[in-house]
mmCIF file of C-alpha atoms in Angstrom:
data_model
loop_
_atom_site.group_PDB
_atom_site.id
_atom_site.type_symbol
_atom_site.label_atom_id
_atom_site.label_comp_id
_atom_site.label_asym_id
_atom_site.label_seq_id
_atom_site.Cartn_x
_atom_site.Cartn_y
_atom_site.Cartn_z
ATOM 1 C CA MET A 87 -11.667 74.983 23.744
ATOM 2 C CA LEU A 88 -8.133 73.275 24.338
ATOM 3 C CA LEU A 89 -9.711 71.284 27.385
ATOM 4 C CA ARG A 90 -12.389 69.857 24.922
ATOM 5 C CA SER A 91 -9.544 69.064 22.145
ATOM 6 C CA ILE A 92 -7.704 67.090 24.960
ATOM 7 C CA THR A 93 -10.708 65.456 26.271
ATOM 8 C CA GLN A 94 -11.348 64.045 22.682
ATOM 9 C CA LEU A 95 -7.654 63.082 22.142
ATOM 10 C CA ASN A 96 -7.738 61.297 25.242
ATOM 11 C CA ARG A 97 -11.072 59.635 24.298
ATOM 12 C CA PHE A 98 -9.465 58.628 20.923
ATOM 13 C CA SER A 99 -6.256 57.186 22.625
ATOM 14 C CA CYS A 100 -8.114 55.225 25.015
ATOM 15 C CA LEU A 101 -10.491 53.748 22.127
ATOM 16 C CA CYS A 102 -7.266 52.832 20.453
ATOM 17 C CA LEU A 103 -5.681 51.359 23.612
ATOM 18 C CA PHE A 104 -8.868 49.240 23.759
ATOM 19 C CA PHE A 105 -8.978 48.174 20.316
ATOM 20 C CA ILE A 106 -5.278 47.007 20.331
ATOM 21 C CA ALA A 107 -6.058 45.298 23.603
ATOM 22 C CA SER A 108 -8.884 43.339 22.324
ATOM 23 C CA LEU A 109 -6.910 42.425 19.311
ATOM 24 C CA LEU A 110 -3.932 41.107 21.749
ATOM 25 C CA LEU A 111 -6.351 39.282 23.706
ATOM 26 C CA ARG A 112 -7.864 37.799 20.592
ATOM 27 C CA CYS A 113 -4.511 36.689 19.264
ATOM 28 C CA TYR A 114 -3.576 35.056 22.741
ATOM 29 C CA THR A 115 -7.000 33.574 22.976
ATOM 30 C CA SER A 116 -6.804 31.674 19.542
ATOM 31 C CA SER A 117 -2.811 30.859 20.195
ATOM 32 C CA HIS A 118 -3.733 29.479 23.596
ATOM 33 C CA ALA A 119 -6.467 27.410 22.178
ATOM 34 C CA GLN A 120 -4.171 26.197 19.386
ATOM 35 C CA THR A 121 -1.693 25.292 21.301
ATOM 36 C CA SER A 122 -4.015 23.685 24.008
ATOM 37 C CA LYS A 123 -5.381 21.800 20.905
ATOM 38 C CA THR A 124 -2.036 20.580 19.541
ATOM 39 C CA THR A 125 -0.508 19.451 22.796
ATOM 40 C CA GLN A 126 -3.447 17.251 23.879
ATOM 41 C CA PRO A 127 -1.969 13.752 24.553
ATOM 42 C CA GLU A 128 -2.334 11.223 21.434
ATOM 43 C CA SER A 129 -4.848 8.370 21.496
ATOM 44 C CA TYR A 130 -3.272 4.909 20.906
ATOM 45 C CA TYR A 131 -4.841 1.426 20.414
ATOM 46 C CA SER A 132 -3.924 -1.504 22.534
ATOM 47 C CA LEU A 133 -3.279 -4.972 21.612
ATOM 48 C CA ASP A 134 -6.716 -5.866 22.880
ATOM 49 C CA ASP A 135 -8.216 -3.464 20.633
ATOM 50 C CA PHE A 136 -7.174 -5.555 17.587
ATOM 51 C CA LYS A 137 -10.443 -7.579 18.159
ATOM 52 C CA THR A 138 -12.929 -4.666 17.509
ATOM 53 C CA VAL A 139 -11.430 -2.252 15.133
ATOM 54 C CA GLU A 140 -12.494 -2.615 11.458
ATOM 55 C CA LYS A 141 -9.913 -3.132 9.248
ATOM 56 C CA PHE A 142 -8.824 -3.785 5.478
ATOM 57 C CA ASP A 143 -6.263 -5.995 4.295
ATOM 58 C CA THR A 144 -5.782 -4.734 0.309
ATOM 59 C CA HIS A 145 -3.817 -7.450 -0.881
ATOM 60 C CA VAL A 146 -4.573 -11.079 -0.618
ATOM 61 C CA HIS A 147 -4.842 -14.021 -3.318
ATOM 62 C CA LEU A 148 -7.802 -16.152 -2.613
ATOM 63 C CA ASN A 149 -6.845 -19.073 -5.294
ATOM 64 C CA THR A 150 -9.345 -21.800 -3.815
ATOM 65 C CA THR A 151 -13.186 -22.393 -3.199
ATOM 66 C CA ASN A 152 -12.317 -22.744 0.653
ATOM 67 C CA PRO A 153 -13.857 -19.835 2.360
ATOM 68 C CA ALA A 154 -11.498 -20.219 5.628
ATOM 69 C CA LEU A 155 -9.441 -16.799 5.251
ATOM 70 C CA ILE A 156 -12.829 -15.131 4.594
ATOM 71 C CA GLU A 157 -14.483 -16.563 7.640
ATOM 72 C CA GLN A 158 -10.949 -15.577 9.709
ATOM 73 C CA ALA A 159 -11.175 -11.960 8.450
ATOM 74 C CA ALA A 160 -14.569 -11.733 9.877
ATOM 75 C CA GLU A 161 -13.763 -13.082 12.990
ATOM 76 C CA ASP A 162 -10.543 -10.626 13.317
ATOM 77 C CA LYS A 163 -12.180 -7.812 11.789
ATOM 78 C CA PHE A 164 -10.950 -7.666 8.364
ATOM 79 C CA ARG A 165 -12.164 -6.553 4.855
ATOM 80 C CA LEU A 166 -10.380 -8.078 2.000
ATOM 81 C CA LEU A 167 -8.998 -7.394 -1.627
ATOM 82 C CA THR A 168 -8.340 -10.280 -3.560
ATOM 83 C CA ILE A 169 -5.936 -9.589 -6.348
ATOM 84 C CA ASN A 170 -6.161 -11.501 -9.623
ATOM 85 C CA VAL A 171 -2.421 -12.465 -11.318
ATOM 86 C CA ASP A 172 -1.117 -13.380 -14.571
ATOM 87 C CA ALA A 173 1.250 -15.892 -12.656
ATOM 88 C CA PRO A 174 2.162 -19.259 -14.122
ATOM 89 C CA THR A 175 1.624 -20.807 -10.555
ATOM 90 C CA TYR A 176 -1.718 -19.416 -10.328
ATOM 91 C CA PRO A 177 -4.811 -20.417 -11.823
ATOM 92 C CA ALA A 178 -5.894 -19.135 -15.024
ATOM 93 C CA ILE A 179 -7.000 -15.616 -15.054
ATOM 94 C CA ASP A 180 -10.691 -16.375 -15.616
ATOM 95 C CA ASP A 181 -10.307 -19.078 -13.028
ATOM 96 C CA GLN A 182 -9.467 -16.187 -10.599
ATOM 97 C CA GLN A 183 -11.888 -13.758 -11.447
ATOM 98 C CA ARG A 184 -14.930 -16.892 -11.423
ATOM 99 C CA LEU A 185 -13.516 -17.551 -7.718
ATOM 100 C CA ALA A 186 -13.513 -13.939 -6.745
ATOM 101 C CA ASN A 187 -16.957 -13.404 -8.102
ATOM 102 C CA GLN A 188 -18.310 -16.695 -6.240
ATOM 103 C CA HIS A 189 -16.932 -15.485 -2.685
ATOM 104 C CA ARG A 190 -18.374 -12.061 -3.279
ATOM 105 C CA LYS A 191 -21.722 -13.581 -3.643
ATOM 106 C CA ALA A 192 -21.255 -15.585 -0.443
ATOM 107 C CA PHE A 193 -19.577 -12.745 1.462
ATOM 108 C CA PRO A 194 -20.515 -9.622 -0.083
ATOM 109 C CA ASN A 195 -19.606 -7.426 2.663
ATOM 110 C CA ARG A 196 -16.347 -8.971 3.246
ATOM 111 C CA LEU A 197 -14.595 -9.333 0.128
ATOM 112 C CA ALA A 198 -13.709 -7.076 -2.995
ATOM 113 C CA TYR A 199 -11.532 -8.201 -6.103
ATOM 114 C CA ALA A 200 -8.762 -6.363 -8.270
ATOM 115 C CA THR A 201 -8.764 -8.068 -11.904
ATOM 116 C CA THR A 202 -5.771 -8.110 -14.433
ATOM 117 C CA PHE A 203 -4.726 -8.677 -17.809
ATOM 118 C CA SER A 204 -3.041 -11.210 -19.838
ATOM 119 C CA VAL A 205 -0.022 -10.508 -22.015
ATOM 120 C CA GLU A 206 0.012 -13.706 -23.863
ATOM 121 C CA ASN A 207 -1.163 -12.361 -27.221
ATOM 122 C CA TRP A 208 1.610 -9.368 -26.868
ATOM 123 C CA THR A 209 2.999 -9.231 -29.994
ATOM 124 C CA SER A 210 -0.570 -9.249 -31.526
ATOM 125 C CA ASN A 211 -1.487 -5.893 -33.449
ATOM 126 C CA ASP A 212 -4.435 -5.623 -31.028
ATOM 127 C CA TRP A 213 -3.139 -6.742 -27.836
ATOM 128 C CA SER A 214 -4.118 -3.544 -26.284
ATOM 129 C CA LYS A 215 -7.575 -3.501 -27.333
ATOM 130 C CA GLN A 216 -8.159 -7.092 -26.131
ATOM 131 C CA ALA A 217 -6.659 -6.024 -22.791
ATOM 132 C CA ILE A 218 -8.901 -3.052 -22.166
ATOM 133 C CA SER A 219 -12.144 -5.213 -23.293
ATOM 134 C CA TYR A 220 -10.955 -7.666 -20.756
ATOM 135 C CA ILE A 221 -10.736 -5.068 -18.145
ATOM 136 C CA LYS A 222 -13.861 -3.289 -18.913
ATOM 137 C CA ASN A 223 -15.862 -6.700 -18.768
ATOM 138 C CA SER A 224 -14.317 -7.212 -15.386
ATOM 139 C CA VAL A 225 -15.309 -3.849 -13.934
ATOM 140 C CA ALA A 226 -18.727 -4.647 -15.133
ATOM 141 C CA GLN A 227 -18.517 -7.466 -12.657
ATOM 142 C CA GLY A 228 -17.383 -5.848 -9.932
ATOM 143 C CA ALA A 229 -13.509 -5.296 -10.237
ATOM 144 C CA ILE A 230 -12.210 -2.368 -8.765
ATOM 145 C CA GLY A 231 -8.825 -2.234 -9.592
ATOM 146 C CA VAL A 232 -6.141 -3.606 -11.985
ATOM 147 C CA LYS A 233 -3.087 -5.536 -11.450
ATOM 148 C CA VAL A 234 0.447 -5.375 -13.517
ATOM 149 C CA TRP A 235 2.552 -8.168 -12.397
ATOM 150 C CA LYS A 236 6.157 -8.466 -12.537
ATOM 151 C CA ASN A 237 6.512 -10.670 -15.697
ATOM 152 C CA VAL A 238 6.275 -7.353 -17.224
ATOM 153 C CA GLY A 239 10.255 -6.737 -17.290
ATOM 154 C CA MET A 240 11.223 -10.309 -16.053
ATOM 155 C CA THR A 241 9.584 -12.572 -18.436
ATOM 156 C CA LEU A 242 7.783 -11.119 -21.375
ATOM 157 C CA ARG A 243 10.102 -10.451 -24.599
ATOM 158 C CA ASP A 244 9.170 -8.890 -27.617
ATOM 159 C CA ASN A 245 9.727 -10.318 -31.305
ATOM 160 C CA THR A 246 13.216 -9.535 -30.984
ATOM 161 C CA GLY A 247 13.840 -11.304 -27.558
ATOM 162 C CA LYS A 248 14.197 -7.886 -25.850
ATOM 163 C CA PHE A 249 12.563 -7.685 -22.248
ATOM 164 C CA VAL A 250 9.492 -5.719 -22.263
ATOM 165 C CA MET A 251 9.217 -3.172 -19.624
ATOM 166 C CA VAL A 252 6.349 -1.454 -17.959
ATOM 167 C CA ASP A 253 7.275 1.973 -19.694
ATOM 168 C CA ASN A 254 6.720 0.391 -23.319
ATOM 169 C CA PRO A 255 4.458 2.472 -25.286
ATOM 170 C CA ARG A 256 2.150 -0.549 -26.367
ATOM 171 C CA PHE A 257 0.960 -0.208 -22.566
ATOM 172 C CA ASP A 258 -0.122 3.575 -22.885
ATOM 173 C CA PRO A 259 -3.448 3.069 -24.168
ATOM 174 C CA LEU A 260 -4.595 0.524 -21.436
ATOM 175 C CA PHE A 261 -2.975 3.030 -18.780
ATOM 176 C CA ASP A 262 -4.601 5.866 -20.286
ATOM 177 C CA TYR A 263 -8.024 4.184 -20.253
ATOM 178 C CA LEU A 264 -7.357 3.431 -16.402
ATOM 179 C CA ALA A 265 -6.378 6.937 -15.812
ATOM 180 C CA LYS A 266 -9.538 8.711 -17.726
ATOM 181 C CA ASN A 267 -11.774 6.176 -16.019
ATOM 182 C CA LYS A 268 -9.939 6.687 -12.471
ATOM 183 C CA ILE A 269 -9.402 3.029 -12.125
ATOM 184 C CA PRO A 270 -6.630 2.177 -9.983
ATOM 185 C CA LEU A 271 -3.584 0.106 -11.077
ATOM 186 C CA LEU A 272 -1.657 -1.901 -8.410
ATOM 187 C CA GLY A 273 1.908 -2.409 -9.481
ATOM 188 C CA HIS A 274 4.196 -5.465 -8.613
ATOM 189 C CA LEU A 275 7.204 -4.316 -10.888
ATOM 190 C CA GLY A 276 10.502 -5.860 -10.029
ATOM 191 C CA GLU A 277 11.364 -7.861 -6.989
ATOM 192 C CA PRO A 278 13.075 -6.624 -3.383
ATOM 193 C CA LYS A 279 16.668 -5.319 -4.098
ATOM 194 C CA ASN A 280 18.013 -8.421 -1.992
ATOM 195 C CA CYS A 281 17.062 -10.491 -5.160
ATOM 196 C CA TRP A 282 20.306 -8.840 -7.063
ATOM 197 C CA LEU A 283 22.369 -9.562 -4.057
ATOM 198 C CA PRO A 284 24.556 -12.347 -3.379
ATOM 199 C CA LEU A 285 22.905 -14.761 -0.441
ATOM 200 C CA ASP A 286 25.403 -13.168 2.288
ATOM 201 C CA GLN A 287 24.376 -9.417 1.920
ATOM 202 C CA MET A 288 20.643 -9.757 1.910
ATOM 203 C CA THR A 289 19.214 -8.064 4.495
ATOM 204 C CA VAL A 290 16.181 -10.195 5.160
ATOM 205 C CA LYS A 291 16.100 -13.978 6.366
ATOM 206 C CA SER A 292 12.998 -14.948 4.699
ATOM 207 C CA ASN A 293 14.448 -13.396 1.162
ATOM 208 C CA ARG A 294 17.688 -15.393 1.472
ATOM 209 C CA ASP A 295 15.666 -18.572 2.534
ATOM 210 C CA TYR A 296 13.901 -18.151 -0.367
ATOM 211 C CA TYR A 297 16.464 -17.508 -2.784
ATOM 212 C CA THR A 298 18.288 -20.218 -1.653
ATOM 213 C CA LYS A 299 15.754 -22.762 -2.317
ATOM 214 C CA HIS A 300 14.785 -21.193 -5.632
ATOM 215 C CA PRO A 301 18.089 -19.974 -7.304
ATOM 216 C CA GLU A 302 16.098 -19.835 -10.739
ATOM 217 C CA TYR A 303 14.494 -16.847 -9.479
ATOM 218 C CA HIS A 304 17.848 -15.121 -7.745
ATOM 219 C CA MET A 305 18.735 -12.522 -10.214
ATOM 220 C CA TYR A 306 22.101 -11.959 -8.929
ATOM 221 C CA LEU A 307 22.640 -15.517 -10.630
ATOM 222 C CA HIS A 308 21.175 -14.054 -13.614
ATOM 223 C CA PRO A 309 22.905 -10.936 -14.994
ATOM 224 C CA GLU A 310 21.521 -11.278 -18.529
ATOM 225 C CA TYR A 311 18.037 -10.309 -16.878
ATOM 226 C CA PRO A 312 17.306 -6.755 -16.572
ATOM 227 C CA SER A 313 19.092 -4.869 -13.472
ATOM 228 C CA TYR A 314 16.890 -3.748 -10.278
ATOM 229 C CA GLU A 315 17.575 -0.233 -11.516
ATOM 230 C CA ALA A 316 16.081 -0.846 -14.687
ATOM 231 C CA HIS A 317 12.966 -1.961 -13.055
ATOM 232 C CA ILE A 318 12.463 1.019 -11.037
ATOM 233 C CA GLN A 319 13.553 3.461 -13.602
ATOM 234 C CA ALA A 320 10.951 1.771 -16.196
ATOM 235 C CA ARG A 321 8.145 2.320 -13.598
ATOM 236 C CA ASP A 322 9.088 5.623 -12.845
ATOM 237 C CA ARG A 323 9.445 6.517 -16.762
ATOM 238 C CA MET A 324 5.755 5.240 -16.659
ATOM 239 C CA LEU A 325 4.554 7.113 -13.919
ATOM 240 C CA ALA A 326 5.816 10.361 -15.322
ATOM 241 C CA LYS A 327 4.138 9.618 -18.787
ATOM 242 C CA HIS A 328 1.103 9.019 -17.054
ATOM 243 C CA PRO A 329 0.428 11.578 -14.231
ATOM 244 C CA ASP A 330 -3.365 11.471 -13.805
ATOM 245 C CA LEU A 331 -2.953 7.628 -13.261
ATOM 246 C CA ARG A 332 -3.835 6.316 -9.828
ATOM 247 C CA PHE A 333 -1.062 3.989 -9.060
ATOM 248 C CA ILE A 334 -0.424 1.967 -5.932
ATOM 249 C CA GLY A 335 2.958 0.412 -5.757
ATOM 250 C CA VAL A 336 2.463 -2.981 -4.033
ATOM 251 C CA HIS A 337 5.206 -4.134 -1.637
ATOM 252 C CA LEU A 338 6.274 -0.977 -0.751
ATOM 253 C CA ALA A 339 6.495 -0.155 -4.539
ATOM 254 C CA SER A 340 9.858 -2.400 -4.628
ATOM 255 C CA LEU A 341 11.781 -0.034 -2.868
ATOM 256 C CA GLU A 342 11.422 -1.853 0.590
ATOM 257 C CA TRP A 343 15.076 -1.600 1.260
ATOM 258 C CA SER A 344 14.960 2.257 1.979
ATOM 259 C CA VAL A 345 12.241 4.594 3.141
ATOM 260 C CA ASP A 346 14.163 7.387 2.215
ATOM 261 C CA GLU A 347 13.844 5.926 -1.747
ATOM 262 C CA ILE A 348 10.243 5.455 -1.000
ATOM 263 C CA ALA A 349 9.568 9.053 -0.135
ATOM 264 C CA LYS A 350 11.440 10.464 -2.951
ATOM 265 C CA ARG A 351 9.091 8.693 -5.079
ATOM 266 C CA LEU A 352 5.536 9.562 -3.068
ATOM 267 C CA ASP A 353 6.766 13.358 -3.667
ATOM 268 C CA ARG A 354 7.649 12.907 -7.028
ATOM 269 C CA PHE A 355 4.392 11.439 -8.004
ATOM 270 C CA PRO A 356 1.263 12.656 -6.049
ATOM 271 C CA ASN A 357 -1.293 10.166 -7.386
ATOM 272 C CA MET A 358 0.914 7.251 -6.029
ATOM 273 C CA ALA A 359 0.270 5.151 -2.774
ATOM 274 C CA ILE A 360 1.881 1.984 -1.661
ATOM 275 C CA ASP A 361 0.833 -0.898 0.106
ATOM 276 C CA MET A 362 2.804 -3.079 2.900
ATOM 277 C CA SER A 363 2.271 -6.314 1.667
ATOM 278 C CA ALA A 364 4.831 -9.127 2.277
ATOM 279 C CA ARG A 365 7.578 -6.170 2.956
ATOM 280 C CA MET A 366 6.863 -5.455 6.667
ATOM 281 C CA ALA A 367 9.914 -7.166 7.610
ATOM 282 C CA HIS A 368 11.931 -4.581 5.555
ATOM 283 C CA LEU A 369 10.502 -2.057 7.622
ATOM 284 C CA GLN A 370 11.373 -3.939 10.792
ATOM 285 C CA TYR A 371 14.894 -4.575 9.585
ATOM 286 C CA GLN A 372 15.348 -0.748 9.124
ATOM 287 C CA ALA A 373 13.809 -0.295 12.526
ATOM 288 C CA ILE A 374 16.547 -2.153 14.346
ATOM 289 C CA THR A 375 19.400 0.639 13.037
ATOM 290 C CA ASP A 376 16.957 3.686 13.003
ATOM 291 C CA TRP A 377 13.680 3.664 14.390
ATOM 292 C CA GLN A 378 13.067 7.077 14.345
ATOM 293 C CA LYS A 379 13.692 7.295 10.249
ATOM 294 C CA VAL A 380 10.974 4.544 9.865
ATOM 295 C CA HIS A 381 8.575 5.997 12.374
ATOM 296 C CA ASP A 382 8.936 9.500 10.856
ATOM 297 C CA PHE A 383 8.121 8.454 7.473
ATOM 298 C CA LEU A 384 4.855 6.668 8.496
ATOM 299 C CA ILE A 385 3.844 9.729 10.269
ATOM 300 C CA LYS A 386 4.552 11.858 7.341
ATOM 301 C CA TYR A 387 3.108 9.544 4.403
ATOM 302 C CA GLN A 388 0.211 8.503 6.442
ATOM 303 C CA ASP A 389 -2.282 9.314 3.752
ATOM 304 C CA ARG A 390 -0.083 7.200 1.147
ATOM 305 C CA ILE A 391 0.173 3.964 2.783
ATOM 306 C CA LEU A 392 -2.460 1.090 2.768
ATOM 307 C CA TYR A 393 -2.141 -1.894 5.102
ATOM 308 C CA ALA A 394 -1.870 -5.356 3.177
ATOM 309 C CA THR A 395 -0.209 -8.837 3.435
ATOM 310 C CA ASP A 396 -0.322 -10.715 0.364
ATOM 311 C CA ILE A 397 -1.536 -13.783 1.918
ATOM 312 C CA ALA A 398 -2.474 -16.244 -0.966
ATOM 313 C CA VAL A 399 -4.581 -19.370 -0.283
ATOM 314 C CA ASP A 400 -4.701 -22.361 -2.682
ATOM 315 C CA GLN A 401 -6.734 -25.556 -2.713
ATOM 316 C CA THR A 402 -4.117 -27.514 -0.917
ATOM 317 C CA ALA A 403 -3.960 -24.968 2.002
ATOM 318 C CA THR A 404 -6.387 -26.537 5.025
ATOM 319 C CA SER A 405 -8.887 -24.642 6.820
ATOM 320 C CA ALA A 406 -6.930 -24.737 9.893
ATOM 321 C CA ASP A 407 -3.628 -23.691 8.606
ATOM 322 C CA THR A 408 -5.372 -20.942 6.805
ATOM 323 C CA ARG A 409 -6.638 -19.353 9.582
ATOM 324 C CA LYS A 410 -3.786 -19.848 11.942
ATOM 325 C CA ARG A 411 -1.061 -18.158 9.552
ATOM 326 C CA ALA A 412 -3.893 -15.145 8.685
ATOM 327 C CA HIS A 413 -4.405 -14.602 12.257
ATOM 328 C CA ASP A 414 -0.972 -14.736 13.582
ATOM 329 C CA THR A 415 -0.085 -12.474 10.680
ATOM 330 C CA TRP A 416 -2.248 -9.934 11.263
ATOM 331 C CA LEU A 417 -1.947 -9.812 15.012
ATOM 332 C CA ARG A 418 1.675 -9.639 14.555
ATOM 333 C CA ASP A 419 1.368 -6.412 12.213
ATOM 334 C CA TRP A 420 -1.106 -4.887 14.348
ATOM 335 C CA ARG A 421 1.405 -5.438 17.404
ATOM 336 C CA PHE A 422 4.241 -3.767 15.362
ATOM 337 C CA LEU A 423 2.273 -0.876 14.389
ATOM 338 C CA THR A 424 0.440 0.114 17.470
ATOM 339 C CA SER A 425 2.636 -1.139 20.785
ATOM 340 C CA ALA A 426 5.754 -0.058 21.784
ATOM 341 C CA ASP A 427 7.011 -3.568 22.582
ATOM 342 C CA VAL A 428 10.626 -4.883 21.630
ATOM 343 C CA MET A 429 9.884 -7.628 19.320
ATOM 344 C CA THR A 430 11.354 -10.569 17.182
ATOM 345 C CA VAL A 431 9.946 -11.805 13.986
ATOM 346 C CA PRO A 432 10.787 -14.925 12.024
ATOM 347 C CA SER A 433 11.779 -13.045 8.764
ATOM 348 C CA ILE A 434 14.706 -11.212 10.232
ATOM 349 C CA GLU A 435 17.525 -11.885 12.824
ATOM 350 C CA GLY A 436 17.566 -9.298 15.868
ATOM 351 C CA SER A 437 14.951 -7.176 17.827
ATOM 352 C CA PHE A 438 13.247 -3.927 17.324
ATOM 353 C CA LYS A 439 10.974 -1.361 18.976
ATOM 354 C CA ALA A 440 7.436 -1.509 17.395
ATOM 355 C CA MET A 441 6.190 1.843 16.090
ATOM 356 C CA ARG A 442 3.449 2.729 18.563
ATOM 357 C CA LEU A 443 1.814 5.026 16.001
ATOM 358 C CA PRO A 444 -1.313 7.049 17.200
ATOM 359 C CA ARG A 445 -4.817 5.997 16.762
ATOM 360 C CA SER A 446 -5.370 8.555 13.883
ATOM 361 C CA VAL A 447 -2.462 7.230 11.925
ATOM 362 C CA VAL A 448 -3.487 3.623 12.510
ATOM 363 C CA ASP A 449 -7.156 4.190 11.249
ATOM 364 C CA LYS A 450 -5.968 5.407 8.245
ATOM 365 C CA LEU A 451 -3.341 2.575 7.445
ATOM 366 C CA TYR A 452 -5.968 0.089 8.156
ATOM 367 C CA SER A 453 -9.040 1.581 6.941
ATOM 368 C CA LYS A 454 -9.494 5.184 5.795
ATOM 369 C CA ASN A 455 -6.708 5.252 3.002
ATOM 370 C CA ALA A 456 -8.152 1.639 1.366
ATOM 371 C CA GLN A 457 -11.248 3.699 1.155
ATOM 372 C CA LYS A 458 -9.695 7.025 -0.721
ATOM 373 C CA TRP A 459 -7.309 5.093 -2.952
ATOM 374 C CA LEU A 460 -9.499 2.090 -3.845
ATOM 375 C CA LEU A 461 -12.964 3.759 -4.371
ATOM 376 C CA GLY A 462 -14.965 0.958 -5.076
ATOM 377 C CA ILE A 463 -14.016 -0.890 -1.923
ATOM 378 C CA THR A 464 -16.237 1.530 -0.228
ATOM 379 C CA THR A 465 -19.192 -0.627 -1.003
ATOM 380 C CA LEU A 466 -17.902 -3.172 1.652
ATOM 381 C CA THR A 467 -18.594 -0.576 4.437
ATOM 382 C CA LYS A 468 -21.812 0.847 3.062
ATOM 383 C CA GLY A 469 -23.050 -3.048 2.909
ATOM 384 C CA ALA A 470 -22.018 -3.536 6.463
ATOM 385 C CA ALA A 471 -23.586 -0.275 7.856
ATOM 386 C CA SER A 472 -26.782 -1.308 6.120
ATOM 387 C CA ARG A 473 -27.087 -4.597 8.087
#
């Protein structure tokens, strides 16, 4: 009897030991597989891959009948989003929309467009109804987003002469409509922080050159206008009021001077993304002194950043100049994001190391994020796939 009990106990002990050993083996195998997976070497693009990788530039302004920019985009494997703007130096909004649809008809798999709205009749009682009606009509014609421009906050005034900021309650019905219908709002609100600094304190040469030539736009010389901080705070208040609004802060959300400040907004507003248009130099400037911070920012927020340039083409531009400018810009940016080269660029003084981002991150910046944040833009890729 005693022997039988001991034998049974030994069998039970063996079963327990076998079970524990199996668990340990399984855990080790799973952990080893996971470790092996995570330690696989990253894959990277080369400069030559620029010619073959399909890409999006989600911020251009095509204000001409000349298709040279689109033709260069096709050669360089880009699809484009042309954005209508309520800007005094651009054609009328209706003309911008006509041009966009004309080019879309000629290049259905290469170009999409975003509409805008006018603030010309801002003081009328039915302004918001008019603006929403125009947006509805634009979307029916194929627009995939709506642009709000810096005239809100910088030139638009109410009946009392006070500047109208983007968190003004009269915008609420329009932004509610966009949120309800999942139409993204692309916001250029404010200007680079350099605009409010003396020329000798500006961080980017291109800003210094521009405001030297255009002192009328140099806000440092015009303290009667809203401050830089007032623009940012009004934008943040607007986003807090409309948490369901899909918002793309163009030009690095006018926080180009600090990736830390951009990160704070991306953390605070989960429906917010940014594009890089006309602000790549500010990332490069920060890379001179803290390459790791810029690199880590691009890695951490890789799902929230869209590649864009802000290339603008009007009727005065020649085909040759348009194509060269676009190609040079696109290739230079590709080098900055994909290589490990030490670079210099015309916009800033000094050299910096390129970002050397993994292929998986580059694919998001150049393509996947455009399709995620600008839902209608997927028609371009579907059209291309069906050819």
